[in-house]
Each structure stands twice: as structure tokens, then as C-alpha cells.
Amino acid sequence: SQIRPVDIEDLLGRESVTLDTEAIGQYIRGKVVMITGAGGSIGSEMCRQIAQFNPKKLLLIERMENALFEINRELERECPALVRVPYVADIADASRLDRILAEERPSAIFHAAAHKHVPMMEWNPGEALKNNIVGTRTLADLAAQRNVEKFVMISTDKAVNPTSVMGCSKRVAEMYVQQLGGRVKTRTEFVTVRFGNVLGSNGSVVPIFKEQIAQGGPVTVTHPEMTRYFMTIPEASQLVLQAGAMGR
């Protein structure tokens, strides 16, 4: 009875970092905020974090209806006063997104929707390009046309000197967003934030290890000399929110 279950934070090897929540709160409070990929591990945690800062309305964009159903139900239970609208929508569907932006007029878009699994995108490169590049371009262009105040793209450390289809697709998306932000006529502030391995995110290494251990092994390690640097899902989500609050 003295032994508690191992928590995922126990594997972090350091204290969790809490970022500048006051600045984040000033930025979010009273605004209409849109999150794409709202049903994913990062997107759903961002929904939870943003809900604490009293936005005027939270728009949940997600093409997987089951994932959207779950996070919407959780927010309904945990944050009953939060005004939210769940939208089943694909970020590559320009007409659908434009209707949502025209009707809801969000002040900030946090773009978490992406294909992120490296081996899966090696097998399906066209889908990586369609979702990560075309989807980002579609959403970013519409944000600029609709004068959204801030567009925060969530990227990855795999976009640094990319060696995979997934990394390349995210780097191209970064470059597109960056050049949009450099336009004189654009009122929208475009910000990109990168992070690496997120402990416990969908499809990441720790849940895979836990599953392998539960099945009696073996545990597959990429390379004995491999070093991984981790952050928790709440840390990653706060990092994105802080980038939105401080990025120019």
C-alpha cells in the first residue's frame, strides 16, 4: 500500500517547468481562440490550459470525430462555464475553414493539426505534404485574409536539418508561415514554436515502451547510444501558449 503507480513525470529526471502564466492569461482572456488538431495529445492539453484563462470562446477544429467528442465531453464536464464550439473539419478544406473564420472571427489560432509519425509518413509521403504543407498554407492564408491577430504554428525539432519526409514537410510549412509574416500588408503575427519528444503523447516512445513491457518484452531501443530530451505534455502546451503571448 506504500507503493504508488509510476507516473510519467517520474521519467522526466527534473522538476516540471511552469512558464509565465500571467502573460499567457493577459493574452488569452476574453478572446475567441481556435485550436486545430484539438483532439490530439497536444491540442487537447492546449484546450485544457486555455480553458483556465477565461477565453471568450474556444473553437475546437478536429477531423477525427471520436477524438473531438472526447475532448468536448471532458471540457463540458470540467469547465461547464466555458463557451466552446466543436467543429468537425479538415484543415485542407479551404471553404469549410473560411466559413468558420468568417462566422467566429477568432483573435488567435493555435495550429496543432499535423501528421507527425516519422515512419508512417515515409510510407505515405503524399499525405504528409497534403496535411502538413497544404493544410498549413490553407489555414495561414485564410488567417491573413481574415486579419486574425496571431497565428501560432506548432512545429518539431525534426524540422532542423530534416532527414525525413515528416521533418521536411514541417520545415516547408515553417518557411511558408515565416514568409507570410514578413509581408507588409499582413496584420497577422505569425509565430512558429518547435519542441522535441513529448512524454506520453500519442505514438511517442514511452507509451510504446509501456505496452512492450506489459506484453513481456522485448523493449525496442533505436540505438544504445541514443539520447532523448523530453518535456511533458503540459510543458509543451504552455510553451506554445507563451510563444503566442510573447512572439512578434
PDB file of C-alpha atoms in Angstrom:
ATOM      1  CA  SER A   1       0.000   0.000   0.000  1.00  0.00           C
ATOM      2  CA  GLN A   2       3.062   2.272   0.341  1.00  0.00           C
ATOM      3  CA  ILE A   3       3.892   1.965  -3.356  1.00  0.00           C
ATOM      4  CA  ARG A   4       2.211   4.339  -5.752  1.00  0.00           C
ATOM      5  CA  PRO A   5       1.945   3.736  -9.531  1.00  0.00           C
ATOM      6  CA  VAL A   6       4.790   5.127 -11.618  1.00  0.00           C
ATOM      7  CA  ASP A   7       3.797   8.495 -13.030  1.00  0.00           C
ATOM      8  CA  ILE A   8       5.006   9.569 -16.455  1.00  0.00           C
ATOM      9  CA  GLU A   9       6.599  12.676 -14.867  1.00  0.00           C
ATOM     10  CA  ASP A  10       8.847  10.340 -12.817  1.00  0.00           C
ATOM     11  CA  LEU A  11      10.720   9.591 -16.033  1.00  0.00           C
ATOM     12  CA  LEU A  12      11.480  13.258 -16.692  1.00  0.00           C
ATOM     13  CA  GLY A  13      14.553  13.389 -14.453  1.00  0.00           C
ATOM     14  CA  ARG A  14      13.923  17.006 -13.424  1.00  0.00           C
ATOM     15  CA  GLU A  15      11.219  19.240 -11.984  1.00  0.00           C
ATOM     16  CA  SER A  16       8.443  20.230 -14.368  1.00  0.00           C
ATOM     17  CA  VAL A  17       8.737  23.798 -15.652  1.00  0.00           C
ATOM     18  CA  THR A  18       5.877  26.268 -15.206  1.00  0.00           C
ATOM     19  CA  LEU A  19       6.037  29.160 -17.631  1.00  0.00           C
ATOM     20  CA  ASP A  20       4.790  32.752 -17.422  1.00  0.00           C
ATOM     21  CA  THR A  21       1.106  32.077 -16.871  1.00  0.00           C
ATOM     22  CA  GLU A  22       0.355  35.721 -16.100  1.00  0.00           C
ATOM     23  CA  ALA A  23       1.436  36.844 -19.573  1.00  0.00           C
ATOM     24  CA  ILE A  24      -0.437  33.918 -21.099  1.00  0.00           C
ATOM     25  CA  GLY A  25      -3.583  34.872 -19.147  1.00  0.00           C
ATOM     26  CA  GLN A  26      -3.444  38.501 -20.294  1.00  0.00           C
ATOM     27  CA  TYR A  27      -3.086  37.319 -23.869  1.00  0.00           C
ATOM     28  CA  ILE A  28      -5.919  34.737 -23.825  1.00  0.00           C
ATOM     29  CA  ARG A  29      -8.513  36.332 -21.532  1.00  0.00           C
ATOM     30  CA  GLY A  30     -11.687  37.469 -23.266  1.00  0.00           C
ATOM     31  CA  LYS A  31     -10.606  36.358 -26.764  1.00  0.00           C
ATOM     32  CA  VAL A  32     -12.017  33.921 -29.280  1.00  0.00           C
ATOM     33  CA  VAL A  33      -9.339  31.229 -29.658  1.00  0.00           C
ATOM     34  CA  MET A  34      -9.167  28.484 -32.280  1.00  0.00           C
ATOM     35  CA  ILE A  35      -7.207  25.245 -31.874  1.00  0.00           C
ATOM     36  CA  THR A  36      -6.654  22.896 -34.804  1.00  0.00           C
ATOM     37  CA  GLY A  37      -5.984  19.248 -34.024  1.00  0.00           C
ATOM     38  CA  ALA A  38      -7.963  19.820 -30.832  1.00  0.00           C
ATOM     39  CA  GLY A  39      -8.432  16.098 -30.207  1.00  0.00           C
ATOM     40  CA  GLY A  40      -4.730  15.213 -30.313  1.00  0.00           C
ATOM     41  CA  SER A  41      -2.443  14.874 -27.306  1.00  0.00           C
ATOM     42  CA  ILE A  42      -1.020  18.409 -27.633  1.00  0.00           C
ATOM     43  CA  GLY A  43      -4.208  20.022 -28.974  1.00  0.00           C
ATOM     44  CA  SER A  44      -6.397  18.584 -26.221  1.00  0.00           C
ATOM     45  CA  GLU A  45      -3.960  19.691 -23.495  1.00  0.00           C
ATOM     46  CA  MET A  46      -3.947  23.168 -25.022  1.00  0.00           C
ATOM     47  CA  CYS A  47      -7.745  23.162 -24.743  1.00  0.00           C
ATOM     48  CA  ARG A  48      -7.421  22.337 -21.025  1.00  0.00           C
ATOM     49  CA  GLN A  49      -4.779  25.012 -20.458  1.00  0.00           C
ATOM     50  CA  ILE A  50      -6.604  27.743 -22.396  1.00  0.00           C
ATOM     51  CA  ALA A  51      -9.855  26.979 -20.578  1.00  0.00           C
ATOM     52  CA  GLN A  52      -8.171  28.126 -17.320  1.00  0.00           C
ATOM     53  CA  PHE A  53      -7.573  31.629 -18.716  1.00  0.00           C
ATOM     54  CA  ASN A  54     -11.240  32.501 -19.407  1.00  0.00           C
ATOM     55  CA  PRO A  55     -11.347  32.937 -23.171  1.00  0.00           C
ATOM     56  CA  LYS A  56     -14.491  34.419 -24.657  1.00  0.00           C
ATOM     57  CA  LYS A  57     -14.950  31.283 -26.764  1.00  0.00           C
ATOM     58  CA  LEU A  58     -12.904  28.205 -27.655  1.00  0.00           C
ATOM     59  CA  LEU A  59     -13.186  26.786 -31.182  1.00  0.00           C
ATOM     60  CA  LEU A  60     -12.173  23.128 -31.468  1.00  0.00           C
ATOM     61  CA  ILE A  61     -11.148  22.083 -35.001  1.00  0.00           C
ATOM     62  CA  GLU A  62     -10.612  18.341 -35.477  1.00  0.00           C
ATOM     63  CA  ARG A  63     -11.306  15.905 -38.326  1.00  0.00           C
ATOM     64  CA  MET A  64     -11.412  12.801 -36.078  1.00  0.00           C
ATOM     65  CA  GLU A  65     -14.903  12.973 -34.668  1.00  0.00           C
ATOM     66  CA  ASN A  66     -14.263  10.484 -31.834  1.00  0.00           C
ATOM     67  CA  ALA A  67     -11.281  12.494 -30.568  1.00  0.00           C
ATOM     68  CA  LEU A  68     -13.317  15.692 -30.835  1.00  0.00           C
ATOM     69  CA  PHE A  69     -16.221  14.081 -28.991  1.00  0.00           C
ATOM     70  CA  GLU A  70     -13.940  13.056 -26.114  1.00  0.00           C
ATOM     71  CA  ILE A  71     -12.244  16.427 -25.540  1.00  0.00           C
ATOM     72  CA  ASN A  72     -15.542  18.285 -25.923  1.00  0.00           C
ATOM     73  CA  ARG A  73     -17.174  15.993 -23.356  1.00  0.00           C
ATOM     74  CA  GLU A  74     -14.239  16.463 -20.970  1.00  0.00           C
ATOM     75  CA  LEU A  75     -14.410  20.267 -21.261  1.00  0.00           C
ATOM     76  CA  GLU A  76     -18.173  20.155 -20.736  1.00  0.00           C
ATOM     77  CA  ARG A  77     -17.597  18.225 -17.503  1.00  0.00           C
ATOM     78  CA  GLU A  78     -14.535  20.064 -16.174  1.00  0.00           C
ATOM     79  CA  CYS A  79     -15.226  23.603 -17.449  1.00  0.00           C
ATOM     80  CA  PRO A  80     -19.014  23.966 -17.671  1.00  0.00           C
ATOM     81  CA  ALA A  81     -18.834  27.779 -17.937  1.00  0.00           C
ATOM     82  CA  LEU A  82     -16.517  27.634 -20.964  1.00  0.00           C
ATOM     83  CA  VAL A  83     -18.181  28.653 -24.224  1.00  0.00           C
ATOM     84  CA  ARG A  84     -16.903  26.271 -26.878  1.00  0.00           C
ATOM     85  CA  VAL A  85     -17.843  25.084 -30.350  1.00  0.00           C
ATOM     86  CA  PRO A  86     -16.599  21.711 -31.659  1.00  0.00           C
ATOM     87  CA  TYR A  87     -16.113  21.692 -35.430  1.00  0.00           C
ATOM     88  CA  VAL A  88     -15.508  18.511 -37.400  1.00  0.00           C
ATOM     89  CA  ALA A  89     -13.297  19.980 -40.120  1.00  0.00           C
ATOM     90  CA  ASP A  90     -10.207  19.254 -42.197  1.00  0.00           C
ATOM     91  CA  ILE A  91      -7.506  21.953 -42.305  1.00  0.00           C
ATOM     92  CA  ALA A  92      -7.048  21.334 -46.053  1.00  0.00           C
ATOM     93  CA  ASP A  93     -10.728  22.208 -46.690  1.00  0.00           C
ATOM     94  CA  ALA A  94     -10.471  25.917 -47.543  1.00  0.00           C
ATOM     95  CA  SER A  95     -14.186  26.659 -47.965  1.00  0.00           C
ATOM     96  CA  ARG A  96     -15.107  24.986 -44.661  1.00  0.00           C
ATOM     97  CA  LEU A  97     -12.363  26.817 -42.748  1.00  0.00           C
ATOM     98  CA  ASP A  98     -13.208  30.156 -44.347  1.00  0.00           C
ATOM     99  CA  ARG A  99     -16.851  29.841 -43.299  1.00  0.00           C
ATOM    100  CA  ILE A 100     -15.772  29.110 -39.719  1.00  0.00           C
ATOM    101  CA  LEU A 101     -13.334  32.047 -39.645  1.00  0.00           C
ATOM    102  CA  ALA A 102     -15.901  34.413 -41.163  1.00  0.00           C
ATOM    103  CA  GLU A 103     -18.559  33.407 -38.650  1.00  0.00           C
ATOM    104  CA  GLU A 104     -16.435  33.130 -35.492  1.00  0.00           C
ATOM    105  CA  ARG A 105     -13.694  35.753 -36.131  1.00  0.00           C
ATOM    106  CA  PRO A 106     -11.037  34.268 -33.810  1.00  0.00           C
ATOM    107  CA  SER A 107      -8.287  36.518 -32.436  1.00  0.00           C
ATOM    108  CA  ALA A 108      -5.754  33.679 -32.207  1.00  0.00           C
ATOM    109  CA  ILE A 109      -5.209  30.376 -33.984  1.00  0.00           C
ATOM    110  CA  PHE A 110      -3.052  27.651 -32.441  1.00  0.00           C
ATOM    111  CA  HIS A 111      -2.248  25.254 -35.253  1.00  0.00           C
ATOM    112  CA  ALA A 112      -1.561  21.827 -33.757  1.00  0.00           C
ATOM    113  CA  ALA A 113      -3.088  19.674 -36.514  1.00  0.00           C
ATOM    114  CA  ALA A 114      -0.412  17.627 -38.291  1.00  0.00           C
ATOM    115  CA  HIS A 115       0.744  14.188 -39.313  1.00  0.00           C
ATOM    116  CA  LYS A 116       3.729  13.590 -37.033  1.00  0.00           C
ATOM    117  CA  HIS A 117       4.761   9.909 -37.138  1.00  0.00           C
ATOM    118  CA  VAL A 118       8.079   9.638 -38.983  1.00  0.00           C
ATOM    119  CA  PRO A 119       7.823   6.006 -40.273  1.00  0.00           C
ATOM    120  CA  MET A 120       4.142   6.418 -41.204  1.00  0.00           C
ATOM    121  CA  MET A 121       4.924   9.472 -43.313  1.00  0.00           C
ATOM    122  CA  GLU A 122       7.796   7.636 -45.039  1.00  0.00           C
ATOM    123  CA  TRP A 123       5.154   5.155 -46.184  1.00  0.00           C
ATOM    124  CA  ASN A 124       2.643   7.890 -47.054  1.00  0.00           C
ATOM    125  CA  PRO A 125       4.647  10.917 -48.223  1.00  0.00           C
ATOM    126  CA  GLY A 126       1.780  12.439 -50.188  1.00  0.00           C
ATOM    127  CA  GLU A 127      -0.347  12.633 -47.040  1.00  0.00           C
ATOM    128  CA  ALA A 128       2.462  14.410 -45.164  1.00  0.00           C
ATOM    129  CA  LEU A 129       2.614  17.027 -47.922  1.00  0.00           C
ATOM    130  CA  LYS A 130      -1.163  17.388 -48.126  1.00  0.00           C
ATOM    131  CA  ASN A 131      -1.778  17.746 -44.400  1.00  0.00           C
ATOM    132  CA  ASN A 132       1.386  19.402 -43.092  1.00  0.00           C
ATOM    133  CA  ILE A 133       2.143  21.734 -46.012  1.00  0.00           C
ATOM    134  CA  VAL A 134      -1.094  22.306 -47.944  1.00  0.00           C
ATOM    135  CA  GLY A 135      -3.214  22.305 -44.775  1.00  0.00           C
ATOM    136  CA  THR A 136      -0.921  24.800 -43.053  1.00  0.00           C
ATOM    137  CA  ARG A 137      -0.778  27.010 -46.160  1.00  0.00           C
ATOM    138  CA  THR A 138      -4.575  26.967 -46.478  1.00  0.00           C
ATOM    139  CA  LEU A 139      -5.134  27.911 -42.847  1.00  0.00           C
ATOM    140  CA  ALA A 140      -2.359  30.527 -42.758  1.00  0.00           C
ATOM    141  CA  ASP A 141      -3.588  32.229 -45.956  1.00  0.00           C
ATOM    142  CA  LEU A 142      -7.122  32.405 -44.572  1.00  0.00           C
ATOM    143  CA  ALA A 143      -5.857  33.763 -41.249  1.00  0.00           C
ATOM    144  CA  ALA A 144      -4.071  36.578 -43.102  1.00  0.00           C
ATOM    145  CA  GLN A 145      -7.114  37.326 -45.274  1.00  0.00           C
ATOM    146  CA  ARG A 146      -9.399  37.438 -42.233  1.00  0.00           C
ATOM    147  CA  ASN A 147      -6.954  39.576 -40.185  1.00  0.00           C
ATOM    148  CA  VAL A 148      -6.577  37.071 -37.359  1.00  0.00           C
ATOM    149  CA  GLU A 149      -4.341  38.768 -34.770  1.00  0.00           C
ATOM    150  CA  LYS A 150      -1.994  35.849 -34.182  1.00  0.00           C
ATOM    151  CA  PHE A 151      -1.239  32.517 -35.838  1.00  0.00           C
ATOM    152  CA  VAL A 152       0.950  30.105 -33.846  1.00  0.00           C
ATOM    153  CA  MET A 153       2.209  27.079 -35.737  1.00  0.00           C
ATOM    154  CA  ILE A 154       3.393  24.089 -33.722  1.00  0.00           C
ATOM    155  CA  SER A 155       6.456  22.569 -35.362  1.00  0.00           C
ATOM    156  CA  THR A 156       9.056  19.998 -34.407  1.00  0.00           C
ATOM    157  CA  ASP A 157      12.778  19.633 -33.797  1.00  0.00           C
ATOM    158  CA  LYS A 158      12.715  17.236 -36.760  1.00  0.00           C
ATOM    159  CA  ALA A 159      12.432  20.327 -38.981  1.00  0.00           C
ATOM    160  CA  VAL A 160      16.054  21.170 -38.066  1.00  0.00           C
ATOM    161  CA  ASN A 161      18.244  19.839 -40.916  1.00  0.00           C
ATOM    162  CA  PRO A 162      15.388  17.458 -41.805  1.00  0.00           C
ATOM    163  CA  THR A 163      16.194  13.883 -42.808  1.00  0.00           C
ATOM    164  CA  SER A 164      12.624  12.534 -43.004  1.00  0.00           C
ATOM    165  CA  VAL A 165       9.517  13.264 -45.058  1.00  0.00           C
ATOM    166  CA  MET A 166       7.740  14.417 -41.898  1.00  0.00           C
ATOM    167  CA  GLY A 167      10.583  16.755 -40.936  1.00  0.00           C
ATOM    168  CA  CYS A 168      10.810  18.161 -44.462  1.00  0.00           C
ATOM    169  CA  SER A 169       7.067  18.774 -44.611  1.00  0.00           C
ATOM    170  CA  LYS A 170       7.129  20.693 -41.319  1.00  0.00           C
ATOM    171  CA  ARG A 171      10.177  22.719 -42.428  1.00  0.00           C
ATOM    172  CA  VAL A 172       8.426  23.761 -45.643  1.00  0.00           C
ATOM    173  CA  ALA A 173       5.359  24.727 -43.603  1.00  0.00           C
ATOM    174  CA  GLU A 174       7.591  26.799 -41.299  1.00  0.00           C
ATOM    175  CA  MET A 175       9.139  28.594 -44.275  1.00  0.00           C
ATOM    176  CA  TYR A 176       5.734  29.395 -45.738  1.00  0.00           C
ATOM    177  CA  VAL A 177       4.416  30.783 -42.451  1.00  0.00           C
ATOM    178  CA  GLN A 178       7.645  32.767 -41.978  1.00  0.00           C
ATOM    179  CA  GLN A 179       7.408  34.486 -45.351  1.00  0.00           C
ATOM    180  CA  LEU A 180       3.739  35.282 -44.750  1.00  0.00           C
ATOM    181  CA  GLY A 181       4.709  37.028 -41.528  1.00  0.00           C
ATOM    182  CA  GLY A 182       7.206  39.172 -43.427  1.00  0.00           C
ATOM    183  CA  ARG A 183       4.597  40.740 -45.695  1.00  0.00           C
ATOM    184  CA  VAL A 184       3.916  44.422 -45.138  1.00  0.00           C
ATOM    185  CA  LYS A 185       0.189  44.115 -45.847  1.00  0.00           C
ATOM    186  CA  THR A 186      -0.351  41.299 -43.338  1.00  0.00           C
ATOM    187  CA  ARG A 187      -1.780  42.336 -39.971  1.00  0.00           C
ATOM    188  CA  THR A 188      -1.494  38.803 -38.636  1.00  0.00           C
ATOM    189  CA  GLU A 189       1.523  37.980 -36.474  1.00  0.00           C
ATOM    190  CA  PHE A 190       2.892  34.572 -37.462  1.00  0.00           C
ATOM    191  CA  VAL A 191       4.848  32.612 -34.839  1.00  0.00           C
ATOM    192  CA  THR A 192       6.375  29.147 -35.016  1.00  0.00           C
ATOM    193  CA  VAL A 193       7.423  27.128 -31.965  1.00  0.00           C
ATOM    194  CA  ARG A 194       9.393  23.876 -32.093  1.00  0.00           C
ATOM    195  CA  PHE A 195       9.708  21.189 -29.478  1.00  0.00           C
ATOM    196  CA  GLY A 196      11.005  17.643 -29.434  1.00  0.00           C
ATOM    197  CA  ASN A 197       9.950  14.462 -27.673  1.00  0.00           C
ATOM    198  CA  VAL A 198       6.844  14.911 -25.545  1.00  0.00           C
ATOM    199  CA  LEU A 199       6.438  12.369 -22.723  1.00  0.00           C
ATOM    200  CA  GLY A 200       3.262  10.369 -23.115  1.00  0.00           C
ATOM    201  CA  SER A 201       1.994  11.946 -26.342  1.00  0.00           C
ATOM    202  CA  ASN A 202       0.114   9.689 -28.741  1.00  0.00           C
ATOM    203  CA  GLY A 203       2.509   7.332 -30.514  1.00  0.00           C
ATOM    204  CA  SER A 204       5.582   8.541 -28.608  1.00  0.00           C
ATOM    205  CA  VAL A 205       8.281   6.232 -27.280  1.00  0.00           C
ATOM    206  CA  VAL A 206       7.207   5.932 -23.614  1.00  0.00           C
ATOM    207  CA  PRO A 207       3.682   4.567 -24.258  1.00  0.00           C
ATOM    208  CA  ILE A 208       5.262   2.141 -26.744  1.00  0.00           C
ATOM    209  CA  PHE A 209       7.785   1.003 -24.090  1.00  0.00           C
ATOM    210  CA  LYS A 210       4.976   0.563 -21.519  1.00  0.00           C
ATOM    211  CA  GLU A 211       2.989  -1.535 -23.984  1.00  0.00           C
ATOM    212  CA  GLN A 212       6.047  -3.673 -24.790  1.00  0.00           C
ATOM    213  CA  ILE A 213       6.809  -4.212 -21.081  1.00  0.00           C
ATOM    214  CA  ALA A 214       3.172  -5.168 -20.394  1.00  0.00           C
ATOM    215  CA  GLN A 215       3.431  -7.779 -23.148  1.00  0.00           C
ATOM    216  CA  GLY A 216       6.597  -9.209 -21.596  1.00  0.00           C
ATOM    217  CA  GLY A 217       9.051  -7.547 -23.974  1.00  0.00           C
ATOM    218  CA  PRO A 218      11.268  -7.124 -25.791  1.00  0.00           C
ATOM    219  CA  VAL A 219      11.684  -3.355 -25.476  1.00  0.00           C
ATOM    220  CA  THR A 220      12.952  -1.968 -28.758  1.00  0.00           C
ATOM    221  CA  VAL A 221      15.588   0.775 -28.491  1.00  0.00           C
ATOM    222  CA  THR A 222      16.562   2.743 -31.590  1.00  0.00           C
ATOM    223  CA  HIS A 223      20.264   2.704 -30.729  1.00  0.00           C
ATOM    224  CA  PRO A 224      22.192   2.029 -27.481  1.00  0.00           C
ATOM    225  CA  GLU A 225      23.876   5.459 -27.734  1.00  0.00           C
ATOM    226  CA  MET A 226      20.585   7.291 -28.389  1.00  0.00           C
ATOM    227  CA  THR A 227      19.897  10.295 -26.138  1.00  0.00           C
ATOM    228  CA  ARG A 228      16.389  11.692 -25.948  1.00  0.00           C
ATOM    229  CA  TYR A 229      15.406  15.008 -24.398  1.00  0.00           C
ATOM    230  CA  PHE A 230      11.865  15.080 -23.073  1.00  0.00           C
ATOM    231  CA  MET A 231       9.229  17.530 -21.954  1.00  0.00           C
ATOM    232  CA  THR A 232       5.764  16.803 -20.587  1.00  0.00           C
ATOM    233  CA  ILE A 233       2.526  17.467 -22.466  1.00  0.00           C
ATOM    234  CA  PRO A 234       1.584  20.380 -20.115  1.00  0.00           C
ATOM    235  CA  GLU A 235       5.072  21.886 -20.569  1.00  0.00           C
ATOM    236  CA  ALA A 236       4.792  21.642 -24.349  1.00  0.00           C
ATOM    237  CA  SER A 237       1.319  23.213 -24.328  1.00  0.00           C
ATOM    238  CA  GLN A 238       2.406  26.075 -22.067  1.00  0.00           C
ATOM    239  CA  LEU A 239       5.422  26.647 -24.306  1.00  0.00           C
ATOM    240  CA  VAL A 240       3.105  27.104 -27.286  1.00  0.00           C
ATOM    241  CA  LEU A 241       0.857  29.489 -25.344  1.00  0.00           C
ATOM    242  CA  GLN A 242       3.840  31.506 -24.148  1.00  0.00           C
ATOM    243  CA  ALA A 243       5.151  31.711 -27.714  1.00  0.00           C
ATOM    244  CA  GLY A 244       1.765  33.112 -28.698  1.00  0.00           C
ATOM    245  CA  ALA A 245       1.847  35.646 -25.884  1.00  0.00           C
ATOM    246  CA  MET A 246       5.412  36.892 -26.486  1.00  0.00           C
ATOM    247  CA  GLY A 247       6.050  36.226 -30.190  1.00  0.00           C
ATOM    248  CA  ARG A 248       6.266  39.182 -32.557  1.00  0.00           C
TER     249      ARG A 248
END
